[in-house]
CSV table of C-alpha atoms in Angstrom, one decimal:
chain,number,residue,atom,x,y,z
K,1,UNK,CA,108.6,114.2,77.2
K,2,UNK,CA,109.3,115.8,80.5
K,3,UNK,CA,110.1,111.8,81.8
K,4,UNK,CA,112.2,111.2,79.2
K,5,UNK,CA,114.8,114.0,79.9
K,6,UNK,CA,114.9,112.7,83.4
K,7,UNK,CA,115.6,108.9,82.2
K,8,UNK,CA,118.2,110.3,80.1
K,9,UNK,CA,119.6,112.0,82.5
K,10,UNK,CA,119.5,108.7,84.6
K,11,UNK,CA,121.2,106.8,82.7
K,12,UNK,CA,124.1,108.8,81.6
K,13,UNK,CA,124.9,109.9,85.1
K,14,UNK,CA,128.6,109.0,85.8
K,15,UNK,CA,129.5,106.5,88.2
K,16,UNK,CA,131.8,109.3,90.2
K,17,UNK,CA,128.5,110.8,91.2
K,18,UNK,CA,126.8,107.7,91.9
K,19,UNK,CA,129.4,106.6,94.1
K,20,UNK,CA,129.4,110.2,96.4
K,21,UNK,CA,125.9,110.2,96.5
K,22,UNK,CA,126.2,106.3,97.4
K,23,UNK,CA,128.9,107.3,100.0
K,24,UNK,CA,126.7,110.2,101.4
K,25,UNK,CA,123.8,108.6,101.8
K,26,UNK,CA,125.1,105.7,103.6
K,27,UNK,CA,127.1,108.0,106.1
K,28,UNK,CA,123.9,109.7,106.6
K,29,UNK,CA,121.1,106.8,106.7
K,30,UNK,CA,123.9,103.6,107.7
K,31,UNK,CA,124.7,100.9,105.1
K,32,UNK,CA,121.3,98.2,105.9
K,33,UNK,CA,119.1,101.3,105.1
K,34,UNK,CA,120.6,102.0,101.4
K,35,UNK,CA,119.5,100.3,98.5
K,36,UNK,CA,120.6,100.9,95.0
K,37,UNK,CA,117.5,101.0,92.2
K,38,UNK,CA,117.5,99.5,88.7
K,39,UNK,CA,115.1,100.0,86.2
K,40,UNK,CA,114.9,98.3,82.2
K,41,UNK,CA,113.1,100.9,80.3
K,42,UNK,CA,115.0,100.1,77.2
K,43,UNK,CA,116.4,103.1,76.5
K,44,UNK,CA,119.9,104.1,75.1
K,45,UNK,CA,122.8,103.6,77.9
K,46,UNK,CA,120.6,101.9,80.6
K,47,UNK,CA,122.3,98.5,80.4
K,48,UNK,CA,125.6,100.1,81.1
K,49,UNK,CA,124.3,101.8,83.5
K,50,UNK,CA,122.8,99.5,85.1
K,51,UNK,CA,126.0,97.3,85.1
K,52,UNK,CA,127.1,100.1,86.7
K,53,UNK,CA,124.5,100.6,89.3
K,54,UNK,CA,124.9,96.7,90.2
K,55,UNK,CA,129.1,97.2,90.4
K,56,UNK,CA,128.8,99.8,92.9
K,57,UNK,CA,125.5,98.3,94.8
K,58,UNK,CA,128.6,95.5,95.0
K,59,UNK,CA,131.4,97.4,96.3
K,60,UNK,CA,129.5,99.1,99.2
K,61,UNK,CA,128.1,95.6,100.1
K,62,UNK,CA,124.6,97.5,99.2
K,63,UNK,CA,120.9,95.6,98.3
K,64,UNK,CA,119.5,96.1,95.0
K,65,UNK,CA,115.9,97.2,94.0
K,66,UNK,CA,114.7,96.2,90.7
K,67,UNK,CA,111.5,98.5,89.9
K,68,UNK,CA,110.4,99.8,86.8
K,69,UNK,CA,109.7,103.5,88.3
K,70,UNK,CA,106.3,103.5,89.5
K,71,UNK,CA,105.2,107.1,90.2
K,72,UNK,CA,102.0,106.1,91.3
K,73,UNK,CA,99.4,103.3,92.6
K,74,UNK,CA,96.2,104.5,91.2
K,75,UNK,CA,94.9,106.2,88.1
K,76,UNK,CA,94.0,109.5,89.7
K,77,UNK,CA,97.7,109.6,91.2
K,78,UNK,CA,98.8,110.6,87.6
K,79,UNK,CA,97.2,114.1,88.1
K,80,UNK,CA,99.6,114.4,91.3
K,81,UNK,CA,102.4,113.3,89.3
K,82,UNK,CA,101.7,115.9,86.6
K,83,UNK,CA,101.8,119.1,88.9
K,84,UNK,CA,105.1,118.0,90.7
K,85,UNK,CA,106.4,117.4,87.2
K,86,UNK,CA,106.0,120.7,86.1
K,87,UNK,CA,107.0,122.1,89.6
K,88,UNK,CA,110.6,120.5,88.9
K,89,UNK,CA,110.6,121.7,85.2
K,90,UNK,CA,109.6,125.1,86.2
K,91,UNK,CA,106.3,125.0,83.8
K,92,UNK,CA,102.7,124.5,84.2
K,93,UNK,CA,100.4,121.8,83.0
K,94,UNK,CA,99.4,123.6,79.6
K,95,UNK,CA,102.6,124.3,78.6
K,96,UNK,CA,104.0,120.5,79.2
K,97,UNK,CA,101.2,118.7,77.9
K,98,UNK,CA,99.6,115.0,77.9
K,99,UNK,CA,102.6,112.3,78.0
């Protein structure tokens, strides 16, 4: 559940912020050290966004990253995941529950 408001948010993200946030972080890191992510969750609006992703990825000459979001490499890393979870949602691990 807690995810899911974040892939939402994801996807429906506007391509004016995208593009600052493109444009900041390539003034900050240099243009061979920004890459754009795409992810295919299925979910409502991620096609267009990711059309969108791949559009802008083109017009700041940027690589693309294709992943499907891995948060972590081994089992136990889902514990780790949990409590930073809840520290960005501002709850704890009873309230939020098993996903």
């Amino acid at each position: 559940q807690i995810e899911k408001s974040s892939e939402r948010e994801r996807a429906s993200q506007t391509p004016y912020k995208s593009a600052d946030r493109a444009r900041f972080l390539i003034d900050t890191f240099g243009c061979e050290n920004v890459f754009v992510e795409i992810q295919r969750h299925f979910i409502r609006g991620e096609e267009r966004a990711n059309r969108e992703l791949i559009d802008l990825a083109r017009g700041y000459r940027l690589s693309l990253l294709a992943t499907n979001g891995v948060k972590y490499a081994k089992p136990y890393g889902r514990e780790v995941l949990d409590v930073f979870t809840c520290i960005r949602e501002h709850t704890h691990l009873d309230a939020a529950g098993k996903l």
